[in-house]
mmCIF file of C-alpha atoms in Angstrom:
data_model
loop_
_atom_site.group_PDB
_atom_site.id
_atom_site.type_symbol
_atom_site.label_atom_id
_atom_site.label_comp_id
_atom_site.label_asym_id
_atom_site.label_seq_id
_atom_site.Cartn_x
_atom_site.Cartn_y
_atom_site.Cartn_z
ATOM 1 C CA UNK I 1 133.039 100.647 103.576
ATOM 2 C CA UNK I 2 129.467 100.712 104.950
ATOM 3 C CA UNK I 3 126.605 99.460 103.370
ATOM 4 C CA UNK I 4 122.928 97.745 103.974
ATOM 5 C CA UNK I 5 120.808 96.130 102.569
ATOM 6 C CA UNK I 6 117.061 95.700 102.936
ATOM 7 C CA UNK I 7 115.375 92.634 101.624
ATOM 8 C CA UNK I 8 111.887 92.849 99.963
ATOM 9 C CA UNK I 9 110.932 96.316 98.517
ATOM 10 C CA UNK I 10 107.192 95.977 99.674
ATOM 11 C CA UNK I 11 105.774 94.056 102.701
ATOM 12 C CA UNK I 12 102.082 93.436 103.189
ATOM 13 C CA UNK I 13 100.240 92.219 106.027
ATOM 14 C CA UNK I 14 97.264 91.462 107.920
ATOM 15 C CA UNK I 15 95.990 94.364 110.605
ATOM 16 C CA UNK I 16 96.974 92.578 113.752
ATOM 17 C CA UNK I 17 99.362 90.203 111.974
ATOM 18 C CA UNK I 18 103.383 89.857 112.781
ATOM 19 C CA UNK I 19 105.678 92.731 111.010
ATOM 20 C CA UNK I 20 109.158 91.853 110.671
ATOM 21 C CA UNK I 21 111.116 94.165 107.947
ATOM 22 C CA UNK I 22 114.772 92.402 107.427
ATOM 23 C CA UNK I 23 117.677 94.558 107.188
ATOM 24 C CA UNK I 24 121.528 93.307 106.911
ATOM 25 C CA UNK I 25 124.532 95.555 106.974
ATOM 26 C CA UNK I 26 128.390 95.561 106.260
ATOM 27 C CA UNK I 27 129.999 97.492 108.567
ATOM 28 C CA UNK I 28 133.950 96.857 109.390
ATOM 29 C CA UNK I 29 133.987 98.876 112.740
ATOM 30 C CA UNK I 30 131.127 99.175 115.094
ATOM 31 C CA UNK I 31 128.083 100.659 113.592
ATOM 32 C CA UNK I 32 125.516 102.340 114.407
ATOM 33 C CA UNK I 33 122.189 101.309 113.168
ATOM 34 C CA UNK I 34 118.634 103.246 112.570
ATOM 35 C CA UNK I 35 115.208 101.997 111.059
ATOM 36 C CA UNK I 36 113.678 105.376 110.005
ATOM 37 C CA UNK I 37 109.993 105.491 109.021
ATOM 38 C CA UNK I 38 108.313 107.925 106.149
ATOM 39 C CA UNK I 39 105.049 108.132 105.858
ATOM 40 C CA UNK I 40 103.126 109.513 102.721
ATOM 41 C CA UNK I 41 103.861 112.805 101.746
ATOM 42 C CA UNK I 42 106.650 113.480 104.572
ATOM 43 C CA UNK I 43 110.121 113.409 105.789
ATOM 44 C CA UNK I 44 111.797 110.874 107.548
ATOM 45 C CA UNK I 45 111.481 110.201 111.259
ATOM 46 C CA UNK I 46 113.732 108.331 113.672
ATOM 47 C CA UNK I 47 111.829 105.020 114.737
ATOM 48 C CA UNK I 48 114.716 103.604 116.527
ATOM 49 C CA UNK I 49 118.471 103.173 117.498
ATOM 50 C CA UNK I 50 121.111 100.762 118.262
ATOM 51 C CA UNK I 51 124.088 102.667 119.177
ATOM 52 C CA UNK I 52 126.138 99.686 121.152
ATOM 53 C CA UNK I 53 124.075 99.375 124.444
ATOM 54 C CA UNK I 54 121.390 96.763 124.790
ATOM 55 C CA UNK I 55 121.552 94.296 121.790
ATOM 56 C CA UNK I 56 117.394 94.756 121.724
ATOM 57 C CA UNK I 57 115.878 98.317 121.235
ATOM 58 C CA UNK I 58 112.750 99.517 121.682
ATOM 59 C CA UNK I 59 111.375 102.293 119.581
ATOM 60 C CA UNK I 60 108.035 104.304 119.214
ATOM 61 C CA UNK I 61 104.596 102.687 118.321
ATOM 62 C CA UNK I 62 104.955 99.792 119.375
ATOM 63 C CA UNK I 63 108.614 98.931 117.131
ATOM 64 C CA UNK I 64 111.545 97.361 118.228
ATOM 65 C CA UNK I 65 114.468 95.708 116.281
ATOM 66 C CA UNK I 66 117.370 93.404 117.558
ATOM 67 C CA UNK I 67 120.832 93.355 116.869
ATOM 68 C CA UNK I 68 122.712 90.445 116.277
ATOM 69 C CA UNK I 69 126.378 90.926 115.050
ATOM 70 C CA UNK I 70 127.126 87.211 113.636
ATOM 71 C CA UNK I 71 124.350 87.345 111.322
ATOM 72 C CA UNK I 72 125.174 91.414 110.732
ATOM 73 C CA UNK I 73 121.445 91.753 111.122
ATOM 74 C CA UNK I 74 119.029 94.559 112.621
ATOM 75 C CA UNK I 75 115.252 93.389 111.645
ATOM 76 C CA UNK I 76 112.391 95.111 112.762
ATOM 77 C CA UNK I 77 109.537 93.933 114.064
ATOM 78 C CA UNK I 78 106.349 95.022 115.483
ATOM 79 C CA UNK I 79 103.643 91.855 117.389
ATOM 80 C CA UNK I 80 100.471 93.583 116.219
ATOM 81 C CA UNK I 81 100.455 95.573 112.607
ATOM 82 C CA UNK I 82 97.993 98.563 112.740
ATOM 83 C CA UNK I 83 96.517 100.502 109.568
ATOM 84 C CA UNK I 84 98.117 103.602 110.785
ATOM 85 C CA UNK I 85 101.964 101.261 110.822
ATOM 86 C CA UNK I 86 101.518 101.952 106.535
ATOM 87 C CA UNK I 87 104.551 103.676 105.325
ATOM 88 C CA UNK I 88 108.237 103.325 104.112
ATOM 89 C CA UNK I 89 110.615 102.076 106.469
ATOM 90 C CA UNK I 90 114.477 102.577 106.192
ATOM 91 C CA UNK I 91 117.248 101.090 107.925
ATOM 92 C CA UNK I 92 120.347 102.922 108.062
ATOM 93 C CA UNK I 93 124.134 102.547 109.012
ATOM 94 C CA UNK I 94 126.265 105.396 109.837
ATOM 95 C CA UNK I 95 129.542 106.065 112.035
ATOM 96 C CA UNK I 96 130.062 108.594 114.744
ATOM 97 C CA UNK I 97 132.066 111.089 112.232
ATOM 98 C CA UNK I 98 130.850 109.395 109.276
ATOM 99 C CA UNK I 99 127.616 109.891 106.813
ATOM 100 C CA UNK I 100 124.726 107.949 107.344
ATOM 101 C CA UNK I 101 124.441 105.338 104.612
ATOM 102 C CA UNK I 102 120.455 104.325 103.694
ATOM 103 C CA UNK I 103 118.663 101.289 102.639
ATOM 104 C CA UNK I 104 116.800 101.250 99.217
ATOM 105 C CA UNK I 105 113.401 101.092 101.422
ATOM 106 C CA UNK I 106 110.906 98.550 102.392
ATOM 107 C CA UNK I 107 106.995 99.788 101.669
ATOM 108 C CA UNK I 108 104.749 98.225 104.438
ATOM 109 C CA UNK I 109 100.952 97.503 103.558
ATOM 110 C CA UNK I 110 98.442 96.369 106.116
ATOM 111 C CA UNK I 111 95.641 95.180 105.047
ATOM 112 C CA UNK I 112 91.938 95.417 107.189
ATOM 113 C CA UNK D 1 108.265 123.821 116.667
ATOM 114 C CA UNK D 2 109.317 124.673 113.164
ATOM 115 C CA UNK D 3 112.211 122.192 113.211
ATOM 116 C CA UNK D 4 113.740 121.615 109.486
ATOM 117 C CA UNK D 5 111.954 123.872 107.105
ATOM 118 C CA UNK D 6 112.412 123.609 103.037
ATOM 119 C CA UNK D 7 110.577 125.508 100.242
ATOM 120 C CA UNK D 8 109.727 125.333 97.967
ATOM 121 C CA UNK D 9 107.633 122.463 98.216
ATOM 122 C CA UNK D 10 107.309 121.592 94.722
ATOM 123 C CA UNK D 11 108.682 123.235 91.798
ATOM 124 C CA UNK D 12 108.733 122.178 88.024
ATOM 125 C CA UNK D 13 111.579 123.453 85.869
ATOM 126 C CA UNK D 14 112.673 123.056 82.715
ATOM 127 C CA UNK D 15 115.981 121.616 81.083
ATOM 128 C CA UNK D 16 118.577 124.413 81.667
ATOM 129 C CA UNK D 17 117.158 126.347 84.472
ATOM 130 C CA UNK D 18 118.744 127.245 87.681
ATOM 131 C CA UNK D 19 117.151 127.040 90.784
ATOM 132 C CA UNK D 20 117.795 127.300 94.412
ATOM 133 C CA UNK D 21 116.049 124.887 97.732
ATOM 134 C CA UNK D 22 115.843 126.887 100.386
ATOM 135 C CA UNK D 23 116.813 124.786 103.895
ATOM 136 C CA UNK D 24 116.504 126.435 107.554
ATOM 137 C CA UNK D 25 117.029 124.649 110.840
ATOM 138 C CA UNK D 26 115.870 127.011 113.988
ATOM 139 C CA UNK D 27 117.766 124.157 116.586
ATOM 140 C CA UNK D 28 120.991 125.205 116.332
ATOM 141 C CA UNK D 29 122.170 122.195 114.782
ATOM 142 C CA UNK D 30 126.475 122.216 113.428
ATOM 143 C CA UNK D 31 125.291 119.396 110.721
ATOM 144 C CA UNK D 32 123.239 119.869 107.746
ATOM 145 C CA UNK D 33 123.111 117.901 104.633
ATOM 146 C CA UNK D 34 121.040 117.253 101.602
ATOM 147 C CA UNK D 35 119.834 113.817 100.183
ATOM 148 C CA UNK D 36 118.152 113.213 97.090
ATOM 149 C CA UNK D 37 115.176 110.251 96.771
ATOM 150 C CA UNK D 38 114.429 108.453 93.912
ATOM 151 C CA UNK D 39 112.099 105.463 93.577
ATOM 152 C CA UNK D 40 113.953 102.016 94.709
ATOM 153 C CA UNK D 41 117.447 103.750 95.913
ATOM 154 C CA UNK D 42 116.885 104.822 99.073
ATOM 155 C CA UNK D 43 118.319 108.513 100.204
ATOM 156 C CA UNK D 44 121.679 108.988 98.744
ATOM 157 C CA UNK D 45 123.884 112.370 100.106
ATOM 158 C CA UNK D 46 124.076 115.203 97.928
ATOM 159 C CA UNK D 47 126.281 117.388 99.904
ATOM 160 C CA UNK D 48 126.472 118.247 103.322
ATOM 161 C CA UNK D 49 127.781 120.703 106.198
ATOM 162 C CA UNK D 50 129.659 120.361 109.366
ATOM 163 C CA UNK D 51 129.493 124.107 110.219
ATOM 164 C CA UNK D 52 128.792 127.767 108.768
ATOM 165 C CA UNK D 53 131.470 128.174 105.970
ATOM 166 C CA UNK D 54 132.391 123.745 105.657
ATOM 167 C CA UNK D 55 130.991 122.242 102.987
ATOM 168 C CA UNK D 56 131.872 118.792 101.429
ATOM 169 C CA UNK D 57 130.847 116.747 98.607
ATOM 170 C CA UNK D 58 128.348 113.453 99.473
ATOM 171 C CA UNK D 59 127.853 110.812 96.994
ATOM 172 C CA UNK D 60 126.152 112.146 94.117
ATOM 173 C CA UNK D 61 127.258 116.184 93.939
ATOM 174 C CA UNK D 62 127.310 116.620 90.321
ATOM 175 C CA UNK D 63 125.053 119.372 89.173
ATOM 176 C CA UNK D 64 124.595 120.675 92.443
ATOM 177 C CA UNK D 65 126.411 123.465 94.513
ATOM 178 C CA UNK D 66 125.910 124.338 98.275
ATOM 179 C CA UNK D 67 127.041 127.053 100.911
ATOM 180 C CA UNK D 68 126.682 127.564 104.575
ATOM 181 C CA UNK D 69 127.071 130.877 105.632
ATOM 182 C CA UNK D 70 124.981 130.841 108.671
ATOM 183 C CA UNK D 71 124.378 127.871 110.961
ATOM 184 C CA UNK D 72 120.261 128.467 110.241
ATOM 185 C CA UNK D 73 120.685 128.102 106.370
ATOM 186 C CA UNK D 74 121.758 125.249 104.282
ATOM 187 C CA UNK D 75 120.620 126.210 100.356
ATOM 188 C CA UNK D 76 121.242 123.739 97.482
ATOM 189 C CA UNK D 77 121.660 125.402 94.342
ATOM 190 C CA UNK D 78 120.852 123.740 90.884
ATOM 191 C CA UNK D 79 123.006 125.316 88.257
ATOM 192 C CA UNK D 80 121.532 124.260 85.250
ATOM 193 C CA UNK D 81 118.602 121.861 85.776
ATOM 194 C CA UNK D 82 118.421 118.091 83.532
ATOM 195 C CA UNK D 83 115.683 115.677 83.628
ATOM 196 C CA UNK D 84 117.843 113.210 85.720
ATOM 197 C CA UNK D 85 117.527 115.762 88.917
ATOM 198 C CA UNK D 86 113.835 114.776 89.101
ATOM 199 C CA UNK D 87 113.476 113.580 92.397
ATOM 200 C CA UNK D 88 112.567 114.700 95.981
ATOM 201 C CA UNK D 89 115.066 116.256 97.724
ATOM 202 C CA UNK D 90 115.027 116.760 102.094
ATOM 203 C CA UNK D 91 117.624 118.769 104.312
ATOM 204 C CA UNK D 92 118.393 116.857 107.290
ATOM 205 C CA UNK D 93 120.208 118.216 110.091
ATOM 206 C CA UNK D 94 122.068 117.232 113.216
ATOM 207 C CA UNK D 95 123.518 117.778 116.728
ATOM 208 C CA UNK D 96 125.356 114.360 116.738
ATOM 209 C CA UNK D 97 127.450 114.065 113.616
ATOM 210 C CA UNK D 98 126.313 113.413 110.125
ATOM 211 C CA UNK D 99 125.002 109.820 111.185
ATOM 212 C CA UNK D 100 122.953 111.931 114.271
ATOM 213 C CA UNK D 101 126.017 110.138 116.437
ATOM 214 C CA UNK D 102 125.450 108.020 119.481
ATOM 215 C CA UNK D 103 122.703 109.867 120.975
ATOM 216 C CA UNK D 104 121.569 111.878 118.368
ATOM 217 C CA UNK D 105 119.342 111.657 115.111
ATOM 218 C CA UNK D 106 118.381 113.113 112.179
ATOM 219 C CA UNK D 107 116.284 115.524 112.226
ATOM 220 C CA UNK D 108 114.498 115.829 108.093
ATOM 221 C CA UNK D 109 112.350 118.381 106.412
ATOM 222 C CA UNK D 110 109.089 117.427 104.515
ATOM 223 C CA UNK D 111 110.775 117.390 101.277
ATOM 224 C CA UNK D 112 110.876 119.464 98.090
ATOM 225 C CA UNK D 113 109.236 117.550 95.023
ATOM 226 C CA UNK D 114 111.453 118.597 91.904
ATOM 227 C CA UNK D 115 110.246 118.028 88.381
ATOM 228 C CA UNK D 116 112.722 118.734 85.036
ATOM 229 C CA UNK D 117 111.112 118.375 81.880
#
């Protein structure tokens, strides 16, 4: 069985300070992995994905997350927070003919 | 670009009712499915599609009832509406797989806010 698990249900952070948004997963074959972000009001959009190429993957605005299979983790982080980087981020684990299986969400403030 | 497209956007019901969400994809996508949101769990899968006429049960299906008989249209059908379907519900769909596959993604409507009193 699949699962993850995202620690801390609300971030904050400084404009311009570090982001790093942890998420750990269970997985007994090779997974696939997604952070997906939500911002107010609106659906969910792929941020980024780790589908067994390079261990570290880039995403958009700035995001990238690493993947590192003996600690089953796949944080995100981002050097520089912006306002505009408020929103709801999920990470995700899913299989190639399997469902995708969410995180519980982690809300991101940045504060001016 | 119209992408995923649900209505209603927000509907309030009340204990009993039926009601259906409306879902259309205009990309051609095989996979559709429906997730439900509620406040500290995350997206958890209603029920979902691999093609016009498949449909299979997600995690929480109770209460709920789907078809797909077109690859554009994905509806999810309440059948008699209780307080504990209060959430937002979005229609996702997919080239890749359910997951979006290896070089896919999910592809998610804005959401239809659902309120049962």
């Amino acid at each position: 069985a699949q699962s993850v698990t995202q620690l801390g249900s609300h971030v904050s952070v400084s404009e311009g300070a570090l982001v790093l948004l942890r998420c750990n997963y269970s997985s007994s074959v090779p997974p696939y992995l997604f952070w997906y972000v939500q911002y107010p009001n609106q659906g969910l959009q792929l941020l980024l994905k780790y589908t067994s190429a390079a261990t570290l993957v880039k995403g958009i605005n700035g995001f990238e997350a690493e993947f590192k299979k003996s600690e089953t983790s796949f944080h995100l982080t981002k050097p520089s927070a912006h306002m505009s980087d408020a929103a709801e981020y999920f990470c995700a684990v899913g299989r190639s003919q399997g469902n995708l299986i969410f995180g519980k969400g982690t809300k991101l403030s940045v504060k001016p | 670009n119209a992408g995923v497209t649900q209505t209603p956007k927000f509907q309030v019901l009340k204990t009993g009712q039926s009601m259906t969400l409306q879902c259309a994809q205009d990309m051609n996508h095989e996979y559709m499915s429906w997730y439900r949101q509620d406040p500290g769990m995350g997206l958890r899968l209603i029920h979902y599609s691999v093609g016009a006429g498949i449909t299979d049960q997600g995690e929480v299906p109770n209460g709920y009832n789907v078809s797909r008989s077109t690859t554009e249209d994905f509806p999810l059908r309440l059948l008699s509406a209780a307080p504990s379907q209060t959430s937002v519900y979005f229609c996702a769909s997919s080239r890749g797989g359910l997951a979006g596959g290896p070089s896919g993604e999910l592809f998610f409507g804005e959401g239809s806010r659902l309120t049962v009193l």
